[in-house]
mmCIF file of C-alpha atoms in Angstrom:
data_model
loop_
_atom_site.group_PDB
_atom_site.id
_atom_site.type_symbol
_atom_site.label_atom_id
_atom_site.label_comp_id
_atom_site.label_asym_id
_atom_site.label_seq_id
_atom_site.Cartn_x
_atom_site.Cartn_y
_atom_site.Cartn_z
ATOM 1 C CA UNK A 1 -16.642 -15.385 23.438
ATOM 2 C CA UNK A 2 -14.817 -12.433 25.068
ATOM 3 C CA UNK A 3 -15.725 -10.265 22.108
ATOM 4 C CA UNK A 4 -19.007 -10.949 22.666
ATOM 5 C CA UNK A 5 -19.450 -10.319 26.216
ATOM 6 C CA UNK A 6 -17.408 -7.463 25.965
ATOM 7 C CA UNK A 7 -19.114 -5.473 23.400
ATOM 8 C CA UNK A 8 -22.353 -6.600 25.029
ATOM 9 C CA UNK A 9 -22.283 -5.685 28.507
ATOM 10 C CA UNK A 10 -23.534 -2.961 30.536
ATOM 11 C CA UNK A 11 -21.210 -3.243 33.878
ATOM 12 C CA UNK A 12 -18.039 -2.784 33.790
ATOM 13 C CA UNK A 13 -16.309 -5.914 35.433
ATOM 14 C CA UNK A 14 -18.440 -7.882 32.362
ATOM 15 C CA UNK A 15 -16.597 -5.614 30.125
ATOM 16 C CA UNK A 16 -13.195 -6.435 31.682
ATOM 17 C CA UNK A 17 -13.759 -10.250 31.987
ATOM 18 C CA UNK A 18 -14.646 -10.062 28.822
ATOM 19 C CA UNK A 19 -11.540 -8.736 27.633
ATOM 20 C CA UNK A 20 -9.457 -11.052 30.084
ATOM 21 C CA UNK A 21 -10.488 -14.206 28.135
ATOM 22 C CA UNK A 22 -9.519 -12.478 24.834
ATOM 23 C CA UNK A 23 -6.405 -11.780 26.199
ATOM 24 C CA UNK A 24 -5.737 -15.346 27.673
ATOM 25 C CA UNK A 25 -7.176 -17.092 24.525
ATOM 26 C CA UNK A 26 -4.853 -15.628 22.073
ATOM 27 C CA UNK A 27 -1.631 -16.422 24.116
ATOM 28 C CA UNK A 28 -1.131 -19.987 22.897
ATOM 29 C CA UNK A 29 -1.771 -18.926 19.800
ATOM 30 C CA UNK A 30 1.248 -16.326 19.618
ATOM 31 C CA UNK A 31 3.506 -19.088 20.886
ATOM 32 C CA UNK A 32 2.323 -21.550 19.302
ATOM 33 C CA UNK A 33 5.840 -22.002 17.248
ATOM 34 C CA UNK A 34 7.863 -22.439 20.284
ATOM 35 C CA UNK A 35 10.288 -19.934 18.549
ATOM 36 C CA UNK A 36 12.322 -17.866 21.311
ATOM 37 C CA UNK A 37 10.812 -14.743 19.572
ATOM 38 C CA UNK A 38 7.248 -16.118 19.779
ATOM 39 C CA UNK A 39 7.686 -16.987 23.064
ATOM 40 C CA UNK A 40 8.803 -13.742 24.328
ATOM 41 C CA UNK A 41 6.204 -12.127 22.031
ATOM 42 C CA UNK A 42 3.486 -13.715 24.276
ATOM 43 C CA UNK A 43 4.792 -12.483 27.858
ATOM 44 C CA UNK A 44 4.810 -8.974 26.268
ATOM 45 C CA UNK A 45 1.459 -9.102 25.099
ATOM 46 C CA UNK A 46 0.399 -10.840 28.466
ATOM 47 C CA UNK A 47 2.082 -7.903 30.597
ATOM 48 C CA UNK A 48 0.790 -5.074 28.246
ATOM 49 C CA UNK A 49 -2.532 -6.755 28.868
ATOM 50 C CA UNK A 50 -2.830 -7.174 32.339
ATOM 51 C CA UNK A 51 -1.692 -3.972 32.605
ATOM 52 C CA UNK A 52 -4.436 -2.219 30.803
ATOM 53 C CA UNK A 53 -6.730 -4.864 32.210
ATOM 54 C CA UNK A 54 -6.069 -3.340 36.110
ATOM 55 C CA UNK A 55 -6.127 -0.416 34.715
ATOM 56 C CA UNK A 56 -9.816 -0.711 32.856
ATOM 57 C CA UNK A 57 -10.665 -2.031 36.552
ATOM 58 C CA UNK A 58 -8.973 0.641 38.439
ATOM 59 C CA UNK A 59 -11.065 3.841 36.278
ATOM 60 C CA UNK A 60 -14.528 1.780 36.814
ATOM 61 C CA UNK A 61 -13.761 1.084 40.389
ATOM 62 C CA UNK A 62 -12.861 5.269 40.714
ATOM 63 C CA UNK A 63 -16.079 5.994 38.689
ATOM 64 C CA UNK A 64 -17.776 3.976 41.304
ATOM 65 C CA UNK A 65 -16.658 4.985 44.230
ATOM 66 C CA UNK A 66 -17.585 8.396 43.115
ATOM 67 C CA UNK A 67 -21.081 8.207 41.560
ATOM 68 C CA UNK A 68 -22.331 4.947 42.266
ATOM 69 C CA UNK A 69 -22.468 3.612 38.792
ATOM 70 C CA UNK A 70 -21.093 0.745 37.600
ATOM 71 C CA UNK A 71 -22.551 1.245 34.203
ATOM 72 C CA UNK A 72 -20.163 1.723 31.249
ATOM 73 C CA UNK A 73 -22.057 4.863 29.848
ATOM 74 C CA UNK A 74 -22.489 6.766 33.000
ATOM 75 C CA UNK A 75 -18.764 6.849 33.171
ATOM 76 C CA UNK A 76 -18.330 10.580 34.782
ATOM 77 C CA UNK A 77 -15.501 11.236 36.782
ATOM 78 C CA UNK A 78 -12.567 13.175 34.997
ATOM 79 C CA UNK A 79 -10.144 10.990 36.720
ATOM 80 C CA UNK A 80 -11.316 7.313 35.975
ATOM 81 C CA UNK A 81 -11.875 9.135 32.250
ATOM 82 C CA UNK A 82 -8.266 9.797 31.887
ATOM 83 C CA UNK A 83 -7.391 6.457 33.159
ATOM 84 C CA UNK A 84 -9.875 4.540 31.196
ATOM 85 C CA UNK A 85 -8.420 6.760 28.009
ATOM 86 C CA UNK A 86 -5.061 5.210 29.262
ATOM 87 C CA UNK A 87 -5.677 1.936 30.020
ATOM 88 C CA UNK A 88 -7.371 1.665 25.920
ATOM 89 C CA UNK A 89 -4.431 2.966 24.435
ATOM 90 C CA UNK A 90 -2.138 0.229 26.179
ATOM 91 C CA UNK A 91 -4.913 -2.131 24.830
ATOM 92 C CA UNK A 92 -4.846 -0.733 21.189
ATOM 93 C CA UNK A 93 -1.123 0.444 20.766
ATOM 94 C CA UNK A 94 -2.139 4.018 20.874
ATOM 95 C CA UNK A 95 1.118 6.228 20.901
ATOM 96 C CA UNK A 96 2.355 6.517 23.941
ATOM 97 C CA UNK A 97 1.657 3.037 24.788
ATOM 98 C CA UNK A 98 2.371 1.400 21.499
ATOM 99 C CA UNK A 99 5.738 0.192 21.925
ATOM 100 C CA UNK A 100 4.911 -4.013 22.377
ATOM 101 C CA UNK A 101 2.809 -4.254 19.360
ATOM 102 C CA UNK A 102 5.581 -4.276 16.275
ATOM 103 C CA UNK A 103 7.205 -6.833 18.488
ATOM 104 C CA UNK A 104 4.422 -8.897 19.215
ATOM 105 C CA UNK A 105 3.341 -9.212 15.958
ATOM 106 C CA UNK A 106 6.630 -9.087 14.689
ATOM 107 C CA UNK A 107 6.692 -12.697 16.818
ATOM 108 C CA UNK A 108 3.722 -14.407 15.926
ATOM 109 C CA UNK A 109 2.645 -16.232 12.812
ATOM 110 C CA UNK A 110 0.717 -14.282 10.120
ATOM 111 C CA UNK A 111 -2.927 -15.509 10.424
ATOM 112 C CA UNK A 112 -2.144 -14.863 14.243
ATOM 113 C CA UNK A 113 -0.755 -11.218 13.745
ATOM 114 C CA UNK A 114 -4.429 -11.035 11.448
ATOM 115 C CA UNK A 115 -6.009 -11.520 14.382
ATOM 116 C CA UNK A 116 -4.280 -9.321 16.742
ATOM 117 C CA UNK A 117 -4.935 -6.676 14.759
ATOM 118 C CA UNK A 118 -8.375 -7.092 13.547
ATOM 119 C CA UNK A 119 -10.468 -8.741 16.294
ATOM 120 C CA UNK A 120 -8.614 -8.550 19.352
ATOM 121 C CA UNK A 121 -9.041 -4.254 18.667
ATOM 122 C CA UNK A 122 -12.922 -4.437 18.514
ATOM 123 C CA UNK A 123 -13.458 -4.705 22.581
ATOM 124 C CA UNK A 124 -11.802 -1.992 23.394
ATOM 125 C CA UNK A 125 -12.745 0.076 20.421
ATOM 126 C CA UNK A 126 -16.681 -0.771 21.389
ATOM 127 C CA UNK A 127 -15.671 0.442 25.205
ATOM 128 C CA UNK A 128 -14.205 3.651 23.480
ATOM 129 C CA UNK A 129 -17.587 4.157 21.232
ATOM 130 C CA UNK A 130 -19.507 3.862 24.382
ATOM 131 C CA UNK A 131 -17.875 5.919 26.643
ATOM 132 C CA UNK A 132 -16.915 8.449 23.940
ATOM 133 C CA UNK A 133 -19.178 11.347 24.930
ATOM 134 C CA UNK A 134 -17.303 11.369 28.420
ATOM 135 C CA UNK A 135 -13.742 11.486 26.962
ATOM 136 C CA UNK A 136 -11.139 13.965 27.327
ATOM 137 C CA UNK A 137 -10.848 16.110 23.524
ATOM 138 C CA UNK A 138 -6.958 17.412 23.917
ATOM 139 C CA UNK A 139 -5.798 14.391 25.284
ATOM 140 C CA UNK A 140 -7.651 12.046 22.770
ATOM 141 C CA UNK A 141 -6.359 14.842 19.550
ATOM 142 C CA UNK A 142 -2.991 14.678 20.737
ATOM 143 C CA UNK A 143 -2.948 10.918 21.054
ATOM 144 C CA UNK A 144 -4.331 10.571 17.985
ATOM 145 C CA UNK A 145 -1.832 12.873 15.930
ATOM 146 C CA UNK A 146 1.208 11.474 17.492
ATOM 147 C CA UNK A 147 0.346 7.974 16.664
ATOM 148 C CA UNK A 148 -0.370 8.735 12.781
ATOM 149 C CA UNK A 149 3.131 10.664 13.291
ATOM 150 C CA UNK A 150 5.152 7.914 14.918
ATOM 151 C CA UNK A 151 2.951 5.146 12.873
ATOM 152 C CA UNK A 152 4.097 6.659 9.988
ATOM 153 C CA UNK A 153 7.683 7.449 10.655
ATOM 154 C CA UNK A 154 8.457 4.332 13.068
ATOM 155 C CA UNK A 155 7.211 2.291 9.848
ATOM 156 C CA UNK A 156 9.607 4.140 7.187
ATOM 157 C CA UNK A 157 12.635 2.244 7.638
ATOM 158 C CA UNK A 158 11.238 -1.397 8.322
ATOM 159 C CA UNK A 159 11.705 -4.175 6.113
ATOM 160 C CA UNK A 160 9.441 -6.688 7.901
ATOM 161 C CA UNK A 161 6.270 -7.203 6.468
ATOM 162 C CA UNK A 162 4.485 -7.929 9.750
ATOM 163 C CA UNK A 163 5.784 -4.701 11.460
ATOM 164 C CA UNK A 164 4.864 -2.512 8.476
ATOM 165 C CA UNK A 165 1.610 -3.523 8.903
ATOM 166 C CA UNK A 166 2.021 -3.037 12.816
ATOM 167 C CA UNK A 167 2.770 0.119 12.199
ATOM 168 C CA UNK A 168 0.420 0.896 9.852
ATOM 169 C CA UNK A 169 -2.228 -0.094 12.215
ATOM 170 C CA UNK A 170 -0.889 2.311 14.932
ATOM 171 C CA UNK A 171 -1.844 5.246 12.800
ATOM 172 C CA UNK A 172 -5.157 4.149 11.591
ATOM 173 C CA UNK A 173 -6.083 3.577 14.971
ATOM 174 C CA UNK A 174 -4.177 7.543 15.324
ATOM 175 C CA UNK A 175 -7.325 8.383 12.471
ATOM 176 C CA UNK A 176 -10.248 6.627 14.317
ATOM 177 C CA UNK A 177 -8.871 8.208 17.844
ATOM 178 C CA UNK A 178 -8.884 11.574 16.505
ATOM 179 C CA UNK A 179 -13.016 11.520 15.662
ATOM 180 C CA UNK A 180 -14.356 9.536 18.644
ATOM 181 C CA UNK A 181 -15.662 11.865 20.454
ATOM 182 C CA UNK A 182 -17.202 14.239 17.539
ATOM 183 C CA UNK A 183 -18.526 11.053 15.330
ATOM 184 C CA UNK A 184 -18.405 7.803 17.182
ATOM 185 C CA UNK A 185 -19.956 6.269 14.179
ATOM 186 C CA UNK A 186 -17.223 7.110 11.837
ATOM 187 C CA UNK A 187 -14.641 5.457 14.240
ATOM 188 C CA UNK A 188 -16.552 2.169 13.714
ATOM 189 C CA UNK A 189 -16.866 2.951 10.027
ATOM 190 C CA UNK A 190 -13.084 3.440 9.666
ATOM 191 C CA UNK A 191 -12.744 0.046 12.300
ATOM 192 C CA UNK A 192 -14.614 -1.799 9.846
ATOM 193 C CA UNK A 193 -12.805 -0.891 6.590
ATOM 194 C CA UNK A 194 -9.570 -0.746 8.298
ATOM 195 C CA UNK A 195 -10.127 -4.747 9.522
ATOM 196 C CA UNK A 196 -11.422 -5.359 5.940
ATOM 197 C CA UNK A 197 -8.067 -3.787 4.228
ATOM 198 C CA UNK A 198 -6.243 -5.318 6.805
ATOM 199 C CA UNK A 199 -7.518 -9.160 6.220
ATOM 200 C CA UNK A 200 -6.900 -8.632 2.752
ATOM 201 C CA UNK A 201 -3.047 -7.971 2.879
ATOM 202 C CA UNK A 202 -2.428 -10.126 5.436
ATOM 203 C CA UNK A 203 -4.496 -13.136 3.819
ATOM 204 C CA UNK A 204 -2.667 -12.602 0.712
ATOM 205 C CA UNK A 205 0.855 -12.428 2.438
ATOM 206 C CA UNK A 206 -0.195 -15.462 4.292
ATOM 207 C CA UNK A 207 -0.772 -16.986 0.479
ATOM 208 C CA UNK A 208 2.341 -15.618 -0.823
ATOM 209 C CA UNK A 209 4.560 -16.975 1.922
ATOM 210 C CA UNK A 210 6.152 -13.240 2.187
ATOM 211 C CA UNK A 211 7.308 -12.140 5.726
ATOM 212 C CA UNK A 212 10.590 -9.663 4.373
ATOM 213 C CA UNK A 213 11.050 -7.541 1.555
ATOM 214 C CA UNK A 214 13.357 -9.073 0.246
ATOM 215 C CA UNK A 215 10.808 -12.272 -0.347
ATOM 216 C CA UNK A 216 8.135 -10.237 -1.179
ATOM 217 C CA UNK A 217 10.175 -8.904 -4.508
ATOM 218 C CA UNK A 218 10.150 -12.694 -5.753
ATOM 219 C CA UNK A 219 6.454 -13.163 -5.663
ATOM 220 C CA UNK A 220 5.564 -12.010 -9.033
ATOM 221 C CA UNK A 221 5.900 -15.285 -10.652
ATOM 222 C CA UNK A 222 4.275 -17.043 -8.153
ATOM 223 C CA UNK A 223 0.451 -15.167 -8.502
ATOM 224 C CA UNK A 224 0.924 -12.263 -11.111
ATOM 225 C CA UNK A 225 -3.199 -11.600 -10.628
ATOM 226 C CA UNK A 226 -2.382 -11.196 -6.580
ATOM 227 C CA UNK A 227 0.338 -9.285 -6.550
ATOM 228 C CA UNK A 228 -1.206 -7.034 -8.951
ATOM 229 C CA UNK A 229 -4.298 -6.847 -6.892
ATOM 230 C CA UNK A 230 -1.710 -6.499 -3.597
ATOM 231 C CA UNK A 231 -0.893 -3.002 -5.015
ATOM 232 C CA UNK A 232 -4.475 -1.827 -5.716
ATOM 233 C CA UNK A 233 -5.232 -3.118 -1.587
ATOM 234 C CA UNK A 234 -1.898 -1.085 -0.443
ATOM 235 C CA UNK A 235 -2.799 1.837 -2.229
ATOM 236 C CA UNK A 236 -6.251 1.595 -0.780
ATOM 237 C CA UNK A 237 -4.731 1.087 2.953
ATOM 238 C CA UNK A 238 -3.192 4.551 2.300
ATOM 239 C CA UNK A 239 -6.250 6.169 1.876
ATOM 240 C CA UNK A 240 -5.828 7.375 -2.117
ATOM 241 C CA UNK A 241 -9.259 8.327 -3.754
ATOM 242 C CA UNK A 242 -11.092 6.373 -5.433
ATOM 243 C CA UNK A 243 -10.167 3.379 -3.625
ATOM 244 C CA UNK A 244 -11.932 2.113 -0.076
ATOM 245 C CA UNK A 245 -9.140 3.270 2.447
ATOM 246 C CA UNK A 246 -10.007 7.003 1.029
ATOM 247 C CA UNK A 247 -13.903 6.977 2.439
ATOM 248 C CA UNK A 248 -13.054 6.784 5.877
ATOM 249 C CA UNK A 249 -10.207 9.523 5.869
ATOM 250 C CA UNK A 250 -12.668 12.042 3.554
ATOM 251 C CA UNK A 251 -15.326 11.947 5.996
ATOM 252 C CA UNK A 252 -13.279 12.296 9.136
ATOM 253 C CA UNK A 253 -11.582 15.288 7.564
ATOM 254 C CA UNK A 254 -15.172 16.582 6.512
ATOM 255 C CA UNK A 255 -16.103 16.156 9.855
ATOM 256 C CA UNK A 256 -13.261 17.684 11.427
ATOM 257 C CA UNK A 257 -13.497 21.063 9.551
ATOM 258 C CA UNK A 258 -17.034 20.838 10.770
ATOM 259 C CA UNK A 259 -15.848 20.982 14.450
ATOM 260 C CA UNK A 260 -13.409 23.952 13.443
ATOM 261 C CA UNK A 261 -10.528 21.527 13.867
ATOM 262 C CA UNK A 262 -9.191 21.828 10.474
ATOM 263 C CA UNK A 263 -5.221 22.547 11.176
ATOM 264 C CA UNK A 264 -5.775 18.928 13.062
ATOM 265 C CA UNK A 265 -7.150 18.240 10.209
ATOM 266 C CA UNK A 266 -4.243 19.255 7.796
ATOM 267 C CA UNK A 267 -1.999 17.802 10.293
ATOM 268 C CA UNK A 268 -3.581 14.530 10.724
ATOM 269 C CA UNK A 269 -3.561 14.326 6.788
ATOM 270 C CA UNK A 270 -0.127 15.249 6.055
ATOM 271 C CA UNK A 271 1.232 12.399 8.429
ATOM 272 C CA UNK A 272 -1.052 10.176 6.612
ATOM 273 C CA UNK A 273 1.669 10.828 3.862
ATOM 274 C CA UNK A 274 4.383 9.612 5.450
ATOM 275 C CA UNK A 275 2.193 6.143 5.683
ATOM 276 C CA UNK A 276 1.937 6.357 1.956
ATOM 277 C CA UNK A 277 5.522 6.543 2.218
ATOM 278 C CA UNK A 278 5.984 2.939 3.120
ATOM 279 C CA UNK A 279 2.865 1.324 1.338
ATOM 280 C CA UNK A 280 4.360 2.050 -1.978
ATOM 281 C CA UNK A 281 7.355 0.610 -0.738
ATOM 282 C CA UNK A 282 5.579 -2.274 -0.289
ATOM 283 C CA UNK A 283 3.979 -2.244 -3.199
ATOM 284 C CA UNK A 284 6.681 -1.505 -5.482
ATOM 285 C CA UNK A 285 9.205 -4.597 -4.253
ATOM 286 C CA UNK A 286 5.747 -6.690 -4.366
ATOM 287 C CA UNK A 287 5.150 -5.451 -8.143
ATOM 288 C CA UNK A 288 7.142 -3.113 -9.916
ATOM 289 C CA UNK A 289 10.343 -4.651 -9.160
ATOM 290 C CA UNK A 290 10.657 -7.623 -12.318
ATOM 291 C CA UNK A 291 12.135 -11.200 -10.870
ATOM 292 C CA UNK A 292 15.671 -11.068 -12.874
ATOM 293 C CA UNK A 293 17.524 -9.189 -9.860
ATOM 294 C CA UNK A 294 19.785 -10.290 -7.815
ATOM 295 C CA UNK A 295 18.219 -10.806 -3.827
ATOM 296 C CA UNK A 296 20.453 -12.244 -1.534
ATOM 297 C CA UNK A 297 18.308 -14.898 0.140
ATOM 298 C CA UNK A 298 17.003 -18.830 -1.115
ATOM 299 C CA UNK A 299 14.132 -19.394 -3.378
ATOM 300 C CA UNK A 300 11.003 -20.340 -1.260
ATOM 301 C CA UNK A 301 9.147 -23.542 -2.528
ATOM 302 C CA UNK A 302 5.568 -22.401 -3.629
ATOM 303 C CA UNK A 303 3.039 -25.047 -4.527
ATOM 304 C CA UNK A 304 0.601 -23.775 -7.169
ATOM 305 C CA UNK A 305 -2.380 -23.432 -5.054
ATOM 306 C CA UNK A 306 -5.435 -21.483 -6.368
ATOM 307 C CA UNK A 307 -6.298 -18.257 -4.461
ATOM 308 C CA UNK A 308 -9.561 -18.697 -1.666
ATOM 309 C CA UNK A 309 -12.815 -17.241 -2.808
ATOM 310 C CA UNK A 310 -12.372 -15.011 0.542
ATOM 311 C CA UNK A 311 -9.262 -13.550 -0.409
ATOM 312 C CA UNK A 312 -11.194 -12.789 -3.604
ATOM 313 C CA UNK A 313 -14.101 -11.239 -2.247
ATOM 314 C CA UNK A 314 -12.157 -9.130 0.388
ATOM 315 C CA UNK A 315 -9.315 -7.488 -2.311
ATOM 316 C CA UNK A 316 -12.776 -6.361 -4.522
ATOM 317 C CA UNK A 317 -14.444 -5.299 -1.140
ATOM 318 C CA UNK A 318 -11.456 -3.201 -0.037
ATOM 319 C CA UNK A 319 -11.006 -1.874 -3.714
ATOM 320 C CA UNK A 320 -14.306 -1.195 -4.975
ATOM 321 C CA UNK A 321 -16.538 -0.093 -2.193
ATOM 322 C CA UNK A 322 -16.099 3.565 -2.167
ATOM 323 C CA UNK A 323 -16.874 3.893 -6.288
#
């Protein structure tokens, strides 16, 4: 429901009620385990929120007062465009604001951390496509380029699953940032793959049962076809050709050199490396590492359980789409 009235309104204090309910509908579902962790997972999230919740009300109220618009397109005023800018990082996790969001989902289960990072970034990232053409370029670039930096090197040295992925999704969101205002369109394409990719690793951890490395390198014997397929879906995350993940990044490149941006460009594209870094870290303990080694930890139980028809669908979808 606050998805939908969100990414359907015109006025802006629709748009922020509309992100108000998403916010207070996916609290009990972060502490929902009554874990310490989980627990203190949700008052982050609920602070961050608010936060950038004030601060979506603050910009529309300056717009306002200043042209007499309330709609979310007419959004004019340099001032309330900077803070609006602001107020969507904190929402997203954009670098500098993207400090709660490992932790968070580092807290919370791992169909809840699915969600977090798949539908509770569409709101904002339909206020950014609609107010895109007002936006401030340097500051939006420079956002953009530090989070695929810090997304990438933050993640380098993690060894649980859920923050890779946390910080994973900070630089993707560092790609889609980076073309908003030359291409909204290819922002939303790169949302949409990005959430597709995205559900498919985190479905197939979910089935696996694997929240550390160190887990994750037993998993071979339980689904050899998965884990295979896990490596194929990592690879893709990362953007390598001729996998899905690689679409979005050619075209935002393409379309970069287009707007004589290309040492962003190279820039943005090199740090994508470092992402690449990490993915095949994941991949490898997931598949290239055989079971006889010696791992510290207990043997999980694993029932048998055949793999959904959606996991299925969503590992050939983020695959195969681009060939």
């Amino acid at each position: 429901l606050g998805t939908t009235i969100t990414i359907s309104s015109n006025h802006w204090v629709m748009a922020w009620t509309g992100l108000e309910i998403n916010t207070l509908a996916i609290l009990p579902l972060i502490s929902k385990s009554h874990h310490p962790r989980a627990i203190e997972a949700a008052t982050k999230y609920f602070l961050v929120q608010a936060a950038a919740s004030a601060l979506v009300l603050f910009s529309s109220m300056t717009n306002a007062w200043h042209t007499g618009q309330w709609d979310i397109t007419q959004l004019t005023h340099p001032v309330s465009c900077l803070i609006l800018t602001s107020a969507i990082a904190m929402k997203l996790g954009l670098v500098p604001f993207h400090f709660w969001f490992p932790e968070v989902l580092q807290g919370s289960p791992l169909t809840t951390g699915l969600l977090l990072s798949t539908i509770m970034k569409l709101p904002p990232m339909a206020l950014l496509f609609m107010t895109s053409p007002s936006l401030n370029p340097t500051l939006l670039t420079t956002m953009a380029i530090l989070s695929t930096a810090l997304g990438g090197w933050m993640g380098l040295n993690q060894t649980q699953t859920r923050k890779i992925l946390a910080f994973s999704s900070i630089s993707h969101l560092g790609w889609m940032a980076i073309i908003v205002i030359y291409n909204p369109k290819l922002t939303l394409l790169n949302f949409y793959l990005y959430v597709l990719m995205t559900s498919t690793v985190f479905l197939t951890l979910n089935s696996i049962k694997a929240l550390k490395l160190s887990t994750l390198m037993t998993t071979w014997t339980k689904a050899p076809a998965l884990n295979t397929m896990l490596l194929l879906t990592l690879l893709s995350l990362a953007g390598l050709p001729p996998l899905t993940g690689f679409l979005p990044k050619w075209l935002i490149i393409q379309e970069l050199t287009k707007q004589d941006m290309a040492p962003a460009a190279t820039i943005i594209s090199l740090l994508s490396l470092l992402g690449l870094f990490f993915y095949l870290r994941l991949a490898y303990c997931a598949t290239i590492t055989l079971p006889p080694h010696t791992t510290n930890h207990m043997k999980l139980w694993y029932t048998n359980k055949p793999t959904s028809i959606l996991v299925a669908i969503l590992t050939t979808m983020s695959i195969i789409l681009l060939p």
